[in-house]
Each structure stands twice: as structure tokens, then as C-alpha cells.
Amino acid sequence: MAKEFDVCVIGSGPGGYVAAIRASQLGFKTAIIEKRHLGGVCLNIGCIPTKALLRSAEVYESIEHAGDYGVKVKDYSADFDGMVKRSRKVANKMSKGVQFLMKANKIKVFEGKGVFASNEQVNVLNDKEEVQEEIKADHFIIATGARPRELPNIEIDGEMVIDSEKAMQLEEQPEKLVVIGAGAIGVEFAYFYNTIGTDVTIVELQDSLVPVEDKDIGKELGKIYKKKGIDVRTGSTVEKVEKDGDGVKVTIKTGDKDETVEADVVLSAVGVTGNVEGIGLDEIGVEHEKGSIKINKENYQTTAENIYAIGDVAGGPWLAHKASHEGIYCVEKLAGEDPLPINYNNIPGCTYCEPQVASVGYTEEQAKEEGYDIKVGKFPFSASGKAAGLGHEEGFVKVVFDEKYGEWLGCHMIGSHVTELIAEVVVARDLETTGHEIISAVHPHPTMSEAVMEAVAEAYGEGVHLGS
């Protein structure tokens, strides 16, 4: 006999479990279905464990340069196995935290694969595709997330070519690694492996790293990566990967030139595609295209009346915080509340390589394409006293303002831990703060955050620390 709920969420990633908690808080009898691990990709094999690995690389890099700070360190080495084990420990702790939250909020958890039997019912299947539970609900929220996208000519086989999940749990550190794709995942793993001693080549189709970012950011990161010893190949493609003994031969095409690079393994990091297959969407009239479910962003309803979709499966940007906010908004609309709509042009993006990258809003190029007359300000961390003291003077903060009305159109950062600085800009833009208000707001000295105010001052010709 089917179990009945007000709301049933399929998938327990940052979108799904947050939606389930908010639904329970609002008085809905709530269930959640998860086929693998509570917390989804982000907590288990994505955001959280990769940040743990990156922190290990950062600590190693600090020790490597300890002499620059007057500290002598002897006999240190990268313990790859220890780094992986710490990463898994952190991920497992966070997943258990979600288990606790489910119990605390009286949310019924069903383990298995959720497949729609009708618009009113989802069946929970085990690994043998056998029905274990039947769930009926007034509203279903699809939060099945996404998986790594594959290139047509480069199959992810888990041996020669791996995805990000495998890259964070390799049994041995590769001596040579080729990374395909220089988005967030690609540049993060390139930094991690390069820092601990792997010979890394990164291949990107576009003309700069992190191509979704402002071009100045991509160029700066490329210069820094080359200085670190990473072989950066922009404007290039991987044509084929061939088995070669215990390793692989990778054919890289740049312009009209083909070159073969030897490696132990290839990491494919060319984006993600939503998990829309095998859950019965076509049978119940939920339309989807190219890995994304079609939704109405007024309430995240799909083409089926009582079925909703949030997070990666509903399209980009493919970010955990975006999924969480969509989940909360969706459920609050179901409860008859009037939540503030999500401003998709004010969702920050963060990349946790070192130096880090953070941004929100229009790039300089996008602002010009939209027809704005703009003011641009840039402040380098080489002019920051705090950055000098930390020994991290690379990078800058760049701001873009509308010249006519003073609207803060965008902000782009590259530098040490700039992902912690971008929230000021998000809140300021949400409050429609002007550049002059940022300049007049007293920023603490010495801090990295001063660079935001200094960049704004440069945009308005009021900067005092660059001698320009």
C-alpha cells in the first residue's frame, strides 16, 4: 500500500535536502528519496571533499614556501593517501549531518531510485530495479542533480579517462595528468595535483582558463598556472586518448598542429548534464531537453501540474547555493507565501584553486554587449598591505559600474581566499548600493576586503594607493 505525503523530494543534494527541510518547517508532511548518499554529489563526491583536498594542497604549498616566512621545515612530503582519507572523512561527517537534519525535521527518508509511476505516485526501486516502496504525494520536487558530461570522442571509462569522482579517490598519485576542460573542476584539480608534484597539462577549447569568467581573470590565472609549472594549452582540443602500456597517449590539437602527450591518466572535466533519464519523466509529460527539465521560474513547476524541478537538473548555473535557494523558493510558493524572486544575475560563482576566483554579475564584455556605458576599476593585491604580509600578492579585484545611474554591474576577483570576499558585493548589489556608498563605507585595515573598496575608488577616479 502506498505511503502518502504532502511533498516528496527526489534527490537529497543541496537543493533536495534543503527543500525537504523547509517543507517540513512549513507544516508539510515530507518525504525524500535518495538512491546513493544523503547530501548528494556536493557533500559526498563534489564541493566538500574537493575543498578538503584543495586545503591539503594549500597547506603543502605553505610548507614548501615556509622559508619565505622565516620558518625552517625539514623532511616533509605529500601523503597522497592521507589527503584522500581526510577528504573522505570530511565528506562522511557532512553526510551524517544531513542524516541528523532529516530526523530532526521528521522527514521520512527512502533509500533507492525514485521513478514516476504516474503524476501522483513515485515508486522506489532497489539496485535490481524492484519496487520497494510506493509513495503518493500532492507535490513532487525533482532534485536529481547532474553528472559529468562526456565528449563524443572521449569516453569516461574510469581507467584511461576518469571523472571528478574518481580523481578525488585515486589509489595512487599520478606522475603525469592531462585535464580536459578549464572550468572550475578542471582548474581546481589541476592546482591540487600540480601542487603535490604531478606533472599537469590542462587543455581548454576557449582562449583562456575559466572561460565563463571575465577575460582578465582567465588571462591572469593562465599566467599564474604557467609560473607554477602547469602546461596550459588554450585554444586546443583533445582529439583522442590511446592506451600505452600502463599509461595513455593523448593527442592534442592546437590550430593545425597535433602533438602527443604521455600521461598516466586523463581527467575529463567538460561540464555536467542533468540526471533526467530513467525516472519516468517522458511517461508523465515532463518535458526536458539536453539534460535540463523545462520549468516555469515563477514557481519551478514543470510541464506537469504538480511536479517541480530545482537545481542542476533544471539547468545552470550548476551551483549548490543556487539549488538551495530554488528549493526554498519553490516550497514557500507551494505554502502560499510570497518569497522574493531569485535574481539570477546576482548569483556568485566561486572557484577554489589557488589563487581563488570569485565573481558576480556582468563581465566587462557582457556589460558592453548589453549597451551600458561603463566605469571599470581594478585594484591589484600587490598594492595591498595585508596581501603582502600574507605572502599572497598575486591577483586583483575588478569592478564594473554603469556610468549613467551608478548601478554595480559586476565584480571579478582573483587572489588568495577571494571566495570569502564576494558576499559583500552580492549583498551590495541586492541592496542597489552605489559606488560612492561603497567608498564611504569604512573598510577595516589591513584586510584583503579593502581591495573591493579600493577597486571601486579606482573606477570613480578617487583611488589613492596606486599613484595613478
Coordinates of C-alpha atoms in Angstrom, one line a residue:
M1 CA 0.0 0.0 0.0
A2 CA 1.3 3.4 -1.0
K3 CA 2.6 5.8 1.7
E4 CA 1.1 9.3 1.4
F5 CA 2.8 12.7 1.9
D6 CA 2.2 16.3 1.1
V7 CA 5.6 16.8 -0.5
C8 CA 8.0 14.2 -1.8
V9 CA 11.5 15.3 -2.9
I10 CA 13.5 13.1 -5.3
G11 CA 17.3 13.6 -4.6
S12 CA 19.0 14.8 -1.4
G13 CA 21.7 17.2 -2.7
P14 CA 21.9 20.9 -1.6
G15 CA 18.7 21.5 -3.5
G16 CA 16.7 18.5 -2.4
Y17 CA 17.5 18.2 1.3
V18 CA 17.1 22.0 1.9
A19 CA 13.7 21.9 0.1
A20 CA 12.6 19.0 2.3
I21 CA 13.6 20.8 5.5
R22 CA 11.9 24.0 4.5
A23 CA 8.8 22.0 3.5
S24 CA 8.7 20.3 6.9
Q25 CA 9.2 23.6 8.7
L26 CA 6.1 25.0 6.8
G27 CA 3.9 22.1 8.0
F28 CA 4.1 19.7 5.0
K29 CA 4.3 16.0 5.7
T30 CA 7.5 15.4 3.8
A31 CA 9.5 12.5 2.3
I32 CA 12.8 12.4 0.5
I33 CA 14.2 9.7 -1.9
E34 CA 17.9 9.2 -2.3
K35 CA 19.5 6.4 -4.3
R36 CA 23.1 6.8 -3.1
H37 CA 24.2 9.1 -0.2
L38 CA 22.3 11.8 1.7
G39 CA 23.8 15.1 0.7
G40 CA 24.1 14.2 -2.9
V41 CA 27.1 14.9 -5.1
C42 CA 28.1 18.1 -3.4
L43 CA 28.6 16.7 0.1
N44 CA 29.9 13.3 -0.9
I45 CA 31.8 13.5 -4.1
G46 CA 31.8 17.1 -5.1
C47 CA 32.0 20.5 -3.4
I48 CA 33.0 19.5 0.1
P49 CA 35.6 16.7 -0.4
T50 CA 37.3 18.6 -3.2
K51 CA 37.7 21.6 -0.9
A52 CA 39.3 19.3 1.7
L53 CA 41.8 18.1 -0.9
L54 CA 42.5 21.7 -2.0
R55 CA 43.1 22.7 1.6
S56 CA 45.7 19.8 1.9
A57 CA 47.4 21.2 -1.2
E58 CA 47.4 24.7 0.2
V59 CA 49.0 23.5 3.4
Y60 CA 51.6 21.6 1.5
E61 CA 52.3 24.7 -0.6
S62 CA 52.7 26.8 2.5
I63 CA 55.2 24.4 4.0
E64 CA 57.1 24.3 0.7
H65 CA 57.5 28.1 1.0
A66 CA 58.0 28.2 4.7
G67 CA 61.5 29.6 4.3
D68 CA 59.9 32.7 2.8
Y69 CA 58.3 33.4 6.2
G70 CA 61.4 32.7 8.3
V71 CA 60.3 29.1 9.2
K72 CA 62.6 26.1 8.7
V73 CA 60.9 22.8 7.9
K74 CA 62.7 19.5 7.2
D75 CA 61.7 16.2 5.8
Y76 CA 58.2 17.0 4.6
S77 CA 56.3 15.2 1.8
A78 CA 52.9 14.9 0.2
D79 CA 51.0 12.0 1.7
F80 CA 48.5 11.4 -1.1
D81 CA 46.7 8.6 0.6
G82 CA 46.4 10.7 3.8
M83 CA 45.0 13.6 1.8
V84 CA 42.3 11.3 0.2
K85 CA 41.4 9.8 3.6
R86 CA 41.0 13.2 5.2
S87 CA 38.8 14.3 2.3
R88 CA 36.6 11.2 2.7
K89 CA 36.4 11.8 6.5
V90 CA 35.2 15.4 6.0
A91 CA 32.6 14.2 3.4
N92 CA 31.3 11.4 5.6
K93 CA 30.9 13.9 8.5
M94 CA 28.8 16.2 6.4
S95 CA 26.6 13.4 5.1
K96 CA 25.9 12.2 8.6
G97 CA 25.0 15.8 9.4
V98 CA 22.2 15.6 6.7
Q99 CA 21.0 12.4 8.3
F100 CA 20.6 14.2 11.6
L101 CA 18.7 17.0 9.9
M102 CA 16.3 14.6 8.3
K103 CA 15.5 13.0 11.7
A104 CA 15.3 16.4 13.5
N105 CA 12.8 17.7 11.0
K106 CA 10.8 14.5 10.9
I107 CA 11.4 13.9 7.2
K108 CA 10.9 10.3 6.1
V109 CA 13.9 9.0 4.1
F110 CA 13.5 6.3 1.4
E111 CA 16.7 4.7 0.1
G112 CA 16.5 3.8 -3.6
K113 CA 15.8 5.1 -7.0
G114 CA 12.7 7.2 -7.4
V115 CA 10.7 6.5 -10.7
F116 CA 7.4 8.1 -11.5
A117 CA 4.6 5.6 -12.0
S118 CA 2.1 8.5 -12.5
N119 CA 1.7 12.1 -11.7
E120 CA 0.5 11.1 -8.3
Q121 CA 2.9 8.3 -7.5
V122 CA 6.6 7.5 -7.4
N123 CA 8.0 4.0 -6.9
V124 CA 11.2 3.5 -5.0
L125 CA 13.4 0.8 -6.7
N126 CA 16.3 -1.1 -5.4
D127 CA 19.5 -2.0 -7.3
K128 CA 17.7 -4.8 -9.0
E129 CA 15.0 -2.4 -10.2
E130 CA 12.4 -4.0 -7.9
V131 CA 9.7 -1.8 -6.3
Q132 CA 10.4 -1.5 -2.6
E133 CA 8.0 1.3 -1.8
E134 CA 5.1 3.2 -3.4
I135 CA 4.8 6.9 -2.5
K136 CA 1.9 9.2 -3.2
A137 CA 2.2 12.9 -2.8
D138 CA 0.3 16.1 -3.6
H139 CA 3.6 17.7 -4.9
F140 CA 6.8 16.1 -6.2
I141 CA 10.1 18.1 -6.4
I142 CA 12.7 16.7 -8.7
A143 CA 16.2 17.4 -7.5
T144 CA 18.2 14.6 -9.1
G145 CA 21.2 16.8 -9.8
A146 CA 23.7 16.3 -12.6
R147 CA 26.7 14.1 -13.6
P148 CA 29.9 14.7 -15.6
R149 CA 29.3 15.3 -19.3
E150 CA 31.2 13.1 -21.8
L151 CA 32.8 14.3 -25.0
P152 CA 31.7 12.2 -28.0
N153 CA 35.2 11.0 -28.8
I154 CA 36.5 10.7 -25.3
E155 CA 34.6 8.1 -23.3
I156 CA 34.9 8.2 -19.5
D157 CA 35.9 4.6 -18.8
G158 CA 37.2 5.0 -15.2
E159 CA 40.7 3.8 -16.2
M160 CA 42.3 5.8 -19.0
V161 CA 39.8 8.6 -18.8
I162 CA 38.3 9.5 -15.4
D163 CA 35.7 11.9 -14.0
S164 CA 36.0 14.2 -10.9
E165 CA 34.7 11.5 -8.5
K166 CA 37.5 9.1 -9.5
A167 CA 40.0 12.0 -9.5
M168 CA 39.4 12.6 -5.8
Q169 CA 39.8 9.0 -4.8
L170 CA 42.6 7.6 -6.9
E171 CA 44.6 4.8 -5.3
E172 CA 47.9 6.3 -6.4
Q173 CA 49.0 9.8 -7.2
P174 CA 49.7 10.0 -11.0
E175 CA 53.1 11.2 -12.2
K176 CA 51.5 12.8 -15.2
L177 CA 47.9 14.0 -15.7
V178 CA 46.1 15.6 -18.6
V179 CA 43.0 17.6 -17.7
I180 CA 40.4 18.3 -20.4
G181 CA 38.4 21.5 -19.6
A182 CA 39.5 24.6 -17.7
G183 CA 36.3 25.4 -15.9
A184 CA 36.0 25.3 -12.1
I185 CA 36.5 21.5 -11.8
G186 CA 39.4 21.4 -14.2
V187 CA 41.4 24.2 -12.7
E188 CA 40.8 23.0 -9.2
F189 CA 42.2 19.5 -9.9
A190 CA 45.0 21.0 -11.9
Y191 CA 46.0 23.1 -8.9
F192 CA 45.7 20.2 -6.5
Y193 CA 47.8 17.7 -8.4
N194 CA 50.4 20.2 -9.6
T195 CA 51.0 21.4 -6.1
I196 CA 51.7 17.9 -4.7
G197 CA 54.1 17.1 -7.6
T198 CA 52.1 15.7 -10.5
D199 CA 53.1 16.9 -14.0
V200 CA 49.9 18.5 -15.2
T201 CA 48.7 19.6 -18.7
I202 CA 45.4 21.4 -18.9
V203 CA 43.6 21.6 -22.3
E204 CA 40.9 24.2 -22.9
L205 CA 38.9 24.8 -26.1
Q206 CA 38.5 28.6 -25.4
D207 CA 41.3 31.1 -25.5
S208 CA 41.6 31.4 -21.7
L209 CA 41.2 29.4 -18.5
V210 CA 37.9 29.6 -16.6
P211 CA 36.2 30.9 -19.8
V212 CA 32.9 31.9 -18.2
E213 CA 34.8 34.5 -16.1
D214 CA 35.9 38.0 -17.1
K215 CA 38.7 37.7 -19.7
D216 CA 41.2 39.5 -17.4
I217 CA 40.6 36.8 -14.8
G218 CA 41.3 33.9 -17.2
K219 CA 44.4 35.6 -18.5
E220 CA 45.8 36.2 -15.0
L221 CA 45.1 32.6 -13.9
G222 CA 46.8 31.3 -17.0
K223 CA 49.9 33.4 -16.3
I224 CA 50.0 32.1 -12.7
Y225 CA 49.5 28.5 -13.7
K226 CA 52.3 28.7 -16.2
K227 CA 54.5 30.1 -13.5
K228 CA 53.6 27.1 -11.2
G229 CA 54.8 24.8 -14.0
I230 CA 51.4 23.7 -15.4
D231 CA 51.4 23.2 -19.1
V232 CA 48.5 25.4 -20.2
R233 CA 47.0 24.7 -23.7
T234 CA 44.2 27.1 -24.5
G235 CA 42.6 27.2 -27.9
S236 CA 43.1 23.4 -28.0
T237 CA 41.2 20.2 -28.1
V238 CA 41.9 16.6 -27.2
E239 CA 41.4 14.5 -30.4
K240 CA 42.0 11.1 -28.9
V241 CA 43.2 9.1 -25.9
E242 CA 45.0 5.8 -26.6
K243 CA 46.2 3.1 -24.2
D244 CA 50.0 3.0 -24.0
G245 CA 51.3 0.3 -21.6
D246 CA 50.3 1.4 -18.1
G247 CA 49.5 4.9 -19.3
V248 CA 48.0 6.8 -22.2
K249 CA 48.9 8.8 -25.2
V250 CA 46.9 12.0 -25.6
T251 CA 46.7 13.7 -29.0
I252 CA 46.2 17.5 -28.5
K253 CA 45.3 19.7 -31.4
T254 CA 46.2 23.4 -31.4
G255 CA 45.3 25.2 -34.6
D256 CA 46.6 23.0 -37.4
K257 CA 49.2 21.3 -35.1
D258 CA 48.8 17.9 -33.5
E259 CA 51.0 16.9 -30.6
T260 CA 51.1 13.7 -28.5
V261 CA 51.5 14.0 -24.7
E262 CA 52.1 11.0 -22.5
A263 CA 50.2 10.7 -19.2
D264 CA 49.2 8.2 -16.6
V265 CA 45.5 9.2 -16.8
V266 CA 43.2 11.8 -18.3
L267 CA 40.6 13.8 -16.3
S268 CA 37.6 14.8 -18.3
A269 CA 36.1 18.0 -16.8
V270 CA 34.0 19.4 -19.6
G271 CA 30.9 20.3 -17.6
V272 CA 27.8 18.4 -16.5
T273 CA 24.4 17.2 -17.7
G274 CA 21.2 16.8 -15.7
N275 CA 20.0 13.4 -14.5
V276 CA 16.8 13.2 -16.4
E277 CA 17.0 9.6 -17.7
G278 CA 15.3 6.6 -16.2
I279 CA 13.0 8.3 -13.8
G280 CA 9.8 8.2 -15.8
L281 CA 9.6 11.8 -17.0
D282 CA 8.5 11.1 -20.5
E283 CA 5.7 8.9 -19.4
I284 CA 4.1 11.6 -17.2
G285 CA 4.6 14.5 -19.6
V286 CA 7.6 16.3 -18.0
E287 CA 9.4 17.9 -20.9
H288 CA 13.2 18.1 -20.9
E289 CA 15.9 19.0 -23.4
K290 CA 19.7 18.4 -23.4
G291 CA 19.8 17.3 -19.8
S292 CA 17.6 20.0 -18.4
I293 CA 14.0 19.9 -17.3
K294 CA 11.8 22.7 -18.6
I295 CA 10.4 24.8 -15.7
N296 CA 8.4 27.9 -15.1
K297 CA 10.7 30.1 -12.9
E298 CA 7.7 31.7 -11.2
N299 CA 7.4 28.6 -9.1
Y300 CA 9.7 25.9 -10.7
Q301 CA 6.7 23.9 -12.0
T302 CA 7.5 21.5 -14.9
T303 CA 5.1 20.8 -17.7
A304 CA 3.2 18.5 -15.3
E305 CA 0.9 20.4 -12.9
N306 CA 2.0 19.1 -9.5
I307 CA 5.7 18.3 -10.3
Y308 CA 8.5 20.7 -9.8
A309 CA 12.3 20.7 -10.6
I310 CA 15.2 22.6 -8.9
G311 CA 18.9 22.7 -9.0
D312 CA 21.3 21.2 -11.6
V313 CA 18.6 19.1 -13.3
A314 CA 16.7 22.3 -14.0
G315 CA 19.6 23.9 -15.8
G316 CA 22.5 26.3 -15.0
P317 CA 24.2 27.9 -13.3
W318 CA 25.2 24.5 -11.8
L319 CA 25.9 25.7 -8.3
A320 CA 24.9 24.3 -4.9
H321 CA 23.8 27.6 -3.4
K322 CA 21.6 28.3 -6.4
A323 CA 19.9 24.9 -5.9
S324 CA 19.3 25.5 -2.2
H325 CA 17.7 28.9 -2.9
E326 CA 15.5 27.4 -5.6
G327 CA 14.4 24.7 -3.2
I328 CA 13.4 27.1 -0.5
Y329 CA 11.6 29.4 -3.0
C330 CA 9.7 26.5 -4.6
V331 CA 8.4 25.2 -1.3
E332 CA 7.5 28.6 0.1
K333 CA 5.4 29.2 -3.1
L334 CA 3.7 25.9 -2.5
A335 CA 2.9 27.1 1.0
G336 CA 1.2 30.2 -0.4
E337 CA 3.9 32.5 0.8
D338 CA 5.4 35.4 -1.3
P339 CA 9.1 34.9 -1.4
L340 CA 11.5 37.3 -3.2
P341 CA 12.3 36.1 -6.7
I342 CA 15.8 34.8 -7.2
N343 CA 18.0 37.3 -9.2
Y344 CA 19.9 35.0 -11.5
N345 CA 22.3 37.8 -12.4
N346 CA 23.3 38.1 -8.7
I347 CA 24.3 34.5 -8.1
P348 CA 28.1 34.4 -7.2
G349 CA 30.4 31.9 -8.8
C350 CA 33.4 30.6 -6.8
T351 CA 36.4 28.5 -7.9
Y352 CA 38.7 27.2 -5.2
C353 CA 42.0 26.8 -6.9
E354 CA 44.9 28.9 -5.5
P355 CA 44.7 31.8 -6.2
Q356 CA 40.9 31.6 -5.9
V357 CA 38.4 33.1 -8.4
A358 CA 35.1 34.7 -7.4
S359 CA 32.7 36.8 -9.4
V360 CA 29.1 38.0 -9.7
G361 CA 27.2 39.9 -12.3
Y362 CA 28.2 41.1 -15.7
T363 CA 31.8 40.8 -17.1
E364 CA 33.2 43.9 -18.7
E365 CA 32.5 42.4 -22.1
Q366 CA 28.9 41.4 -21.2
A367 CA 28.2 44.9 -19.9
K368 CA 29.3 46.5 -23.1
E369 CA 27.2 44.0 -25.1
E370 CA 24.2 45.0 -23.1
G371 CA 24.8 48.6 -24.2
Y372 CA 26.0 50.0 -20.9
D373 CA 28.4 52.9 -20.8
I374 CA 30.7 51.7 -18.0
K375 CA 33.2 52.6 -15.4
V376 CA 35.9 50.0 -14.7
G377 CA 38.2 49.9 -11.6
K378 CA 40.9 47.5 -10.8
F379 CA 43.0 47.1 -7.7
P380 CA 45.9 44.7 -7.6
F381 CA 46.7 42.8 -4.4
S382 CA 50.3 43.7 -5.0
A383 CA 49.3 47.1 -3.6
S384 CA 47.6 45.6 -0.5
G385 CA 49.5 45.6 2.8
K386 CA 47.6 42.6 4.1
A387 CA 48.3 40.6 0.9
A388 CA 52.0 41.5 1.2
G389 CA 52.0 40.3 4.8
L390 CA 50.3 37.1 3.9
G391 CA 52.7 36.5 1.1
H392 CA 49.9 36.3 -1.5
E393 CA 50.2 39.4 -3.7
E394 CA 49.0 37.8 -6.9
G395 CA 45.7 38.8 -8.4
F396 CA 43.3 41.7 -8.3
V397 CA 39.7 42.9 -7.8
K398 CA 37.9 44.3 -10.8
V399 CA 34.6 46.2 -10.7
V400 CA 32.2 47.3 -13.4
F401 CA 29.7 50.1 -12.9
D402 CA 27.0 51.7 -15.1
E403 CA 28.3 55.3 -15.8
K404 CA 24.8 56.8 -16.1
Y405 CA 23.0 55.5 -13.0
G406 CA 25.8 54.1 -10.9
E407 CA 24.5 50.5 -10.9
W408 CA 27.1 48.0 -9.8
L409 CA 27.0 45.7 -12.8
G410 CA 29.7 43.2 -11.9
C411 CA 32.7 42.3 -9.8
H412 CA 35.5 39.9 -10.6
M413 CA 38.3 38.7 -8.2
I414 CA 41.3 36.5 -8.4
G415 CA 43.5 36.1 -5.3
S416 CA 44.1 34.3 -2.0
H417 CA 40.7 33.3 -0.5
V418 CA 38.7 35.9 -2.5
T419 CA 35.7 33.5 -2.3
E420 CA 35.3 34.9 1.2
L421 CA 35.1 38.5 -0.2
I422 CA 32.4 38.2 -2.9
A423 CA 29.5 38.1 -0.5
E424 CA 29.9 41.9 0.2
V425 CA 29.3 42.5 -3.5
V426 CA 26.3 40.2 -3.7
V427 CA 24.6 42.0 -0.7
A428 CA 25.5 45.4 -2.0
R429 CA 24.1 44.7 -5.5
D430 CA 20.9 43.2 -3.9
L431 CA 20.5 46.5 -2.0
E432 CA 21.3 48.6 -5.1
T433 CA 24.2 50.1 -3.3
T434 CA 26.1 52.8 -5.4
G435 CA 29.9 53.0 -5.8
H436 CA 30.1 56.2 -3.7
E437 CA 28.3 54.3 -0.8
I438 CA 30.9 51.6 -1.0
I439 CA 33.8 54.1 -1.0
S440 CA 32.3 55.9 2.0
A441 CA 31.7 52.7 4.0
V442 CA 34.7 52.3 6.3
H443 CA 36.5 49.1 5.4
P444 CA 38.9 47.6 8.1
H445 CA 42.6 47.9 7.6
P446 CA 44.7 45.9 6.9
T447 CA 42.4 43.4 5.3
M448 CA 42.0 41.7 1.9
S449 CA 38.5 43.1 1.8
E450 CA 39.9 46.6 1.4
A451 CA 40.7 45.8 -2.2
V452 CA 36.9 45.8 -3.0
M453 CA 36.6 49.4 -1.8
E454 CA 39.9 50.4 -3.4
A455 CA 38.8 49.0 -6.8
V456 CA 35.5 50.9 -6.6
A457 CA 37.5 54.1 -5.8
E458 CA 39.7 53.5 -8.8
A459 CA 36.5 53.2 -11.0
Y460 CA 35.4 56.7 -9.8
G461 CA 38.9 58.3 -10.0
E462 CA 39.2 58.5 -6.2
G463 CA 41.9 55.9 -5.6
V464 CA 44.8 57.0 -3.5
H465 CA 47.1 53.9 -3.4
L466 CA 48.1 53.3 -7.0
G467 CA 49.7 56.6 -7.9
S468 CA 47.5 56.9 -11.0

